[in-house]
């Protein structure tokens, strides 16, 4: 059976999505149970690529910008439903898609944040594909670094 290749084409992720890093905390994350912002850390994404929402720490707004505070509605580090978190550091490079609107959420800088901007592909497919590549050992063959392996943008 011959495939219709006119609708199938190879595309780069950067043509479908914005790719950025998580928030670069300058010091240890100081949790605050009454904080306004949730923080996703590596430990909060399980083996199957799901965010353990009940385990997330909270921080005060001033932890992100101690001098000026942060505009929660207009900050590039805040995550939205459909955003993909990709574990870029360490030996297990799986992905998780945010499916719930928890309010203000940021990810730590060990994640690459993928915000799909195209209607050609669904975020859930990209998440599945990254997890498939993890299962096949692709990222272990392609990662950089010797002490702490990482995947670069």
PDB file of C-alpha atoms in Angstrom:
ATOM      1  CA  UNK A   1       0.000   0.000   0.000  1.00  0.00           C
ATOM      2  CA  UNK A   2       1.415   3.356  -1.016  1.00  0.00           C
ATOM      3  CA  UNK A   3       1.280   6.175   1.566  1.00  0.00           C
ATOM      4  CA  UNK A   4       0.078   9.629   0.719  1.00  0.00           C
ATOM      5  CA  UNK A   5       3.299  11.476   1.510  1.00  0.00           C
ATOM      6  CA  UNK A   6       1.831  14.831   0.539  1.00  0.00           C
ATOM      7  CA  UNK A   7       0.258  15.080   4.013  1.00  0.00           C
ATOM      8  CA  UNK A   8       3.172  13.492   5.876  1.00  0.00           C
ATOM      9  CA  UNK A   9       6.278  15.543   6.352  1.00  0.00           C
ATOM     10  CA  UNK A  10       9.099  15.684   8.810  1.00  0.00           C
ATOM     11  CA  UNK A  11       8.992  18.755  11.023  1.00  0.00           C
ATOM     12  CA  UNK A  12      11.225  20.123  13.732  1.00  0.00           C
ATOM     13  CA  UNK A  13       9.795  20.620  17.181  1.00  0.00           C
ATOM     14  CA  UNK A  14      10.893  24.262  17.191  1.00  0.00           C
ATOM     15  CA  UNK A  15       8.547  24.842  14.221  1.00  0.00           C
ATOM     16  CA  UNK A  16       5.581  23.525  16.209  1.00  0.00           C
ATOM     17  CA  UNK A  17       6.282  24.814  19.688  1.00  0.00           C
ATOM     18  CA  UNK A  18       8.141  27.261  21.869  1.00  0.00           C
ATOM     19  CA  UNK A  19      10.864  25.515  23.853  1.00  0.00           C
ATOM     20  CA  UNK A  20      12.246  27.094  26.997  1.00  0.00           C
ATOM     21  CA  UNK A  21      13.713  26.223  30.348  1.00  0.00           C
ATOM     22  CA  UNK A  22      12.024  26.116  33.705  1.00  0.00           C
ATOM     23  CA  UNK A  23      12.506  28.889  36.230  1.00  0.00           C
ATOM     24  CA  UNK A  24      16.179  29.377  37.216  1.00  0.00           C
ATOM     25  CA  UNK A  25      15.899  29.524  40.998  1.00  0.00           C
ATOM     26  CA  UNK A  26      19.024  31.253  42.303  1.00  0.00           C
ATOM     27  CA  UNK A  27      18.919  29.569  45.695  1.00  0.00           C
ATOM     28  CA  UNK A  28      17.208  26.739  47.521  1.00  0.00           C
ATOM     29  CA  UNK A  29      13.457  26.700  47.052  1.00  0.00           C
ATOM     30  CA  UNK A  30      11.858  27.851  50.287  1.00  0.00           C
ATOM     31  CA  UNK A  31       8.443  26.285  50.560  1.00  0.00           C
ATOM     32  CA  UNK A  32       5.452  28.081  52.007  1.00  0.00           C
ATOM     33  CA  UNK A  33       2.238  26.050  52.517  1.00  0.00           C
ATOM     34  CA  UNK A  34       0.236  29.259  51.994  1.00  0.00           C
ATOM     35  CA  UNK A  35       2.240  30.325  48.934  1.00  0.00           C
ATOM     36  CA  UNK A  36       0.456  31.392  45.767  1.00  0.00           C
ATOM     37  CA  UNK A  37       2.639  29.465  43.314  1.00  0.00           C
ATOM     38  CA  UNK A  38       3.106  25.707  42.848  1.00  0.00           C
ATOM     39  CA  UNK A  39       6.569  24.420  41.885  1.00  0.00           C
ATOM     40  CA  UNK A  40       7.077  21.240  39.847  1.00  0.00           C
ATOM     41  CA  UNK A  41      10.418  19.608  40.600  1.00  0.00           C
ATOM     42  CA  UNK A  42      11.971  16.454  39.154  1.00  0.00           C
ATOM     43  CA  UNK A  43      10.671  14.358  42.055  1.00  0.00           C
ATOM     44  CA  UNK A  44       7.097  15.422  41.257  1.00  0.00           C
ATOM     45  CA  UNK A  45       6.926  13.654  37.872  1.00  0.00           C
ATOM     46  CA  UNK A  46       6.496   9.909  38.250  1.00  0.00           C
ATOM     47  CA  UNK A  47       7.840   7.082  36.079  1.00  0.00           C
ATOM     48  CA  UNK A  48       4.766   7.076  33.859  1.00  0.00           C
ATOM     49  CA  UNK A  49       5.080  10.803  33.146  1.00  0.00           C
ATOM     50  CA  UNK A  50       2.304  12.091  35.409  1.00  0.00           C
ATOM     51  CA  UNK A  51       2.655  15.100  37.695  1.00  0.00           C
ATOM     52  CA  UNK A  52       1.964  14.174  41.318  1.00  0.00           C
ATOM     53  CA  UNK A  53      -0.122  17.272  42.080  1.00  0.00           C
ATOM     54  CA  UNK A  54      -0.628  16.397  45.739  1.00  0.00           C
ATOM     55  CA  UNK A  55       3.145  16.412  46.256  1.00  0.00           C
ATOM     56  CA  UNK A  56       3.867  19.867  44.819  1.00  0.00           C
ATOM     57  CA  UNK A  57       5.471  22.449  47.047  1.00  0.00           C
ATOM     58  CA  UNK A  58       4.197  26.002  47.119  1.00  0.00           C
ATOM     59  CA  UNK A  59       6.235  29.170  47.238  1.00  0.00           C
ATOM     60  CA  UNK A  60       5.472  32.820  47.857  1.00  0.00           C
ATOM     61  CA  UNK A  61       5.447  35.157  44.870  1.00  0.00           C
ATOM     62  CA  UNK A  62       8.499  36.941  46.273  1.00  0.00           C
ATOM     63  CA  UNK A  63      10.578  33.755  45.841  1.00  0.00           C
ATOM     64  CA  UNK A  64      10.506  34.294  42.066  1.00  0.00           C
ATOM     65  CA  UNK A  65      11.506  37.940  42.189  1.00  0.00           C
ATOM     66  CA  UNK A  66      12.375  39.021  45.722  1.00  0.00           C
ATOM     67  CA  UNK A  67      12.830  42.660  44.715  1.00  0.00           C
ATOM     68  CA  UNK A  68       9.823  43.439  42.540  1.00  0.00           C
ATOM     69  CA  UNK A  69       7.460  40.519  42.928  1.00  0.00           C
ATOM     70  CA  UNK A  70       6.023  38.784  39.872  1.00  0.00           C
ATOM     71  CA  UNK A  71       3.062  39.504  37.637  1.00  0.00           C
ATOM     72  CA  UNK A  72       1.325  36.128  37.847  1.00  0.00           C
ATOM     73  CA  UNK A  73      -0.686  36.732  34.674  1.00  0.00           C
ATOM     74  CA  UNK A  74       2.200  37.760  32.418  1.00  0.00           C
ATOM     75  CA  UNK A  75       5.250  35.710  33.288  1.00  0.00           C
ATOM     76  CA  UNK A  76       6.820  33.399  30.702  1.00  0.00           C
ATOM     77  CA  UNK A  77       7.677  30.801  33.341  1.00  0.00           C
ATOM     78  CA  UNK A  78       4.076  30.090  34.312  1.00  0.00           C
ATOM     79  CA  UNK A  79       2.599  26.904  32.907  1.00  0.00           C
ATOM     80  CA  UNK A  80      -0.767  26.339  31.277  1.00  0.00           C
ATOM     81  CA  UNK A  81      -2.787  23.181  30.638  1.00  0.00           C
ATOM     82  CA  UNK A  82      -1.350  21.515  27.523  1.00  0.00           C
ATOM     83  CA  UNK A  83       2.236  22.551  28.302  1.00  0.00           C
ATOM     84  CA  UNK A  84       4.743  19.710  28.310  1.00  0.00           C
ATOM     85  CA  UNK A  85       7.425  19.254  30.958  1.00  0.00           C
ATOM     86  CA  UNK A  86      10.435  17.313  29.715  1.00  0.00           C
ATOM     87  CA  UNK A  87      13.005  16.077  32.233  1.00  0.00           C
ATOM     88  CA  UNK A  88      16.161  17.352  30.560  1.00  0.00           C
ATOM     89  CA  UNK A  89      18.609  16.321  33.278  1.00  0.00           C
ATOM     90  CA  UNK A  90      19.392  12.962  34.750  1.00  0.00           C
ATOM     91  CA  UNK A  91      19.051   9.447  33.442  1.00  0.00           C
ATOM     92  CA  UNK A  92      15.260   9.258  33.078  1.00  0.00           C
ATOM     93  CA  UNK A  93      14.185  11.780  30.431  1.00  0.00           C
ATOM     94  CA  UNK A  94      10.439  11.362  30.365  1.00  0.00           C
ATOM     95  CA  UNK A  95       7.743  13.922  29.649  1.00  0.00           C
ATOM     96  CA  UNK A  96       4.543  15.004  31.376  1.00  0.00           C
ATOM     97  CA  UNK A  97       1.718  17.112  30.024  1.00  0.00           C
ATOM     98  CA  UNK A  98      -0.187  19.454  32.290  1.00  0.00           C
ATOM     99  CA  UNK A  99      -3.845  18.529  32.087  1.00  0.00           C
ATOM    100  CA  UNK A 100      -5.162  20.492  35.049  1.00  0.00           C
ATOM    101  CA  UNK A 101      -5.319  24.213  35.704  1.00  0.00           C
ATOM    102  CA  UNK A 102      -3.934  24.423  39.232  1.00  0.00           C
ATOM    103  CA  UNK A 103      -3.458  28.168  39.144  1.00  0.00           C
ATOM    104  CA  UNK A 104       0.053  29.631  39.014  1.00  0.00           C
ATOM    105  CA  UNK A 105       2.579  26.823  38.422  1.00  0.00           C
ATOM    106  CA  UNK A 106       6.279  26.996  37.527  1.00  0.00           C
ATOM    107  CA  UNK A 107       8.744  24.213  36.839  1.00  0.00           C
ATOM    108  CA  UNK A 108      12.326  24.121  38.068  1.00  0.00           C
ATOM    109  CA  UNK A 109      15.142  24.652  35.583  1.00  0.00           C
ATOM    110  CA  UNK A 110      15.837  20.929  35.207  1.00  0.00           C
ATOM    111  CA  UNK A 111      12.864  20.808  32.839  1.00  0.00           C
ATOM    112  CA  UNK A 112      12.484  21.936  29.275  1.00  0.00           C
ATOM    113  CA  UNK A 113       9.068  23.521  28.831  1.00  0.00           C
ATOM    114  CA  UNK A 114       7.348  22.870  25.515  1.00  0.00           C
ATOM    115  CA  UNK A 115       4.403  25.094  24.631  1.00  0.00           C
ATOM    116  CA  UNK A 116       2.760  23.773  21.464  1.00  0.00           C
ATOM    117  CA  UNK A 117       1.747  26.668  19.190  1.00  0.00           C
ATOM    118  CA  UNK A 118       0.608  24.735  16.140  1.00  0.00           C
ATOM    119  CA  UNK A 119      -2.666  22.999  15.431  1.00  0.00           C
ATOM    120  CA  UNK A 120      -0.839  20.375  13.347  1.00  0.00           C
ATOM    121  CA  UNK A 121      -0.047  18.255  16.395  1.00  0.00           C
ATOM    122  CA  UNK A 122      -1.602  17.758  19.810  1.00  0.00           C
ATOM    123  CA  UNK A 123       0.513  18.163  22.959  1.00  0.00           C
ATOM    124  CA  UNK A 124      -0.519  14.686  24.118  1.00  0.00           C
ATOM    125  CA  UNK A 125       1.092  13.172  21.008  1.00  0.00           C
ATOM    126  CA  UNK A 126       4.391  14.973  21.629  1.00  0.00           C
ATOM    127  CA  UNK A 127       4.292  13.783  25.248  1.00  0.00           C
ATOM    128  CA  UNK A 128       3.665  10.218  24.125  1.00  0.00           C
ATOM    129  CA  UNK A 129       6.441  10.429  21.531  1.00  0.00           C
ATOM    130  CA  UNK A 130       9.009  11.673  24.063  1.00  0.00           C
ATOM    131  CA  UNK A 131       8.052   8.882  26.452  1.00  0.00           C
ATOM    132  CA  UNK A 132       8.315   6.364  23.605  1.00  0.00           C
ATOM    133  CA  UNK A 133      11.831   7.630  22.828  1.00  0.00           C
ATOM    134  CA  UNK A 134      12.713   7.304  26.523  1.00  0.00           C
ATOM    135  CA  UNK A 135      11.524   3.697  26.528  1.00  0.00           C
ATOM    136  CA  UNK A 136      13.644   2.845  23.468  1.00  0.00           C
ATOM    137  CA  UNK A 137      16.807   4.274  25.059  1.00  0.00           C
ATOM    138  CA  UNK A 138      17.119   7.081  22.516  1.00  0.00           C
ATOM    139  CA  UNK A 139      17.834   9.813  25.066  1.00  0.00           C
ATOM    140  CA  UNK A 140      20.453   7.723  26.856  1.00  0.00           C
ATOM    141  CA  UNK A 141      22.341   7.460  23.558  1.00  0.00           C
ATOM    142  CA  UNK A 142      21.951  11.153  22.692  1.00  0.00           C
ATOM    143  CA  UNK A 143      22.450  12.911  26.024  1.00  0.00           C
ATOM    144  CA  UNK A 144      25.413  15.133  26.832  1.00  0.00           C
ATOM    145  CA  UNK A 145      27.496  15.435  29.965  1.00  0.00           C
ATOM    146  CA  UNK A 146      29.308  12.789  31.925  1.00  0.00           C
ATOM    147  CA  UNK A 147      28.481  13.347  35.594  1.00  0.00           C
ATOM    148  CA  UNK A 148      24.892  14.577  35.198  1.00  0.00           C
ATOM    149  CA  UNK A 149      23.588  13.712  31.735  1.00  0.00           C
ATOM    150  CA  UNK A 150      21.334  16.286  30.086  1.00  0.00           C
ATOM    151  CA  UNK A 151      19.401  16.901  26.891  1.00  0.00           C
ATOM    152  CA  UNK A 152      19.929  20.335  25.361  1.00  0.00           C
ATOM    153  CA  UNK A 153      17.389  22.370  23.407  1.00  0.00           C
TER     154      UNK A 153
END
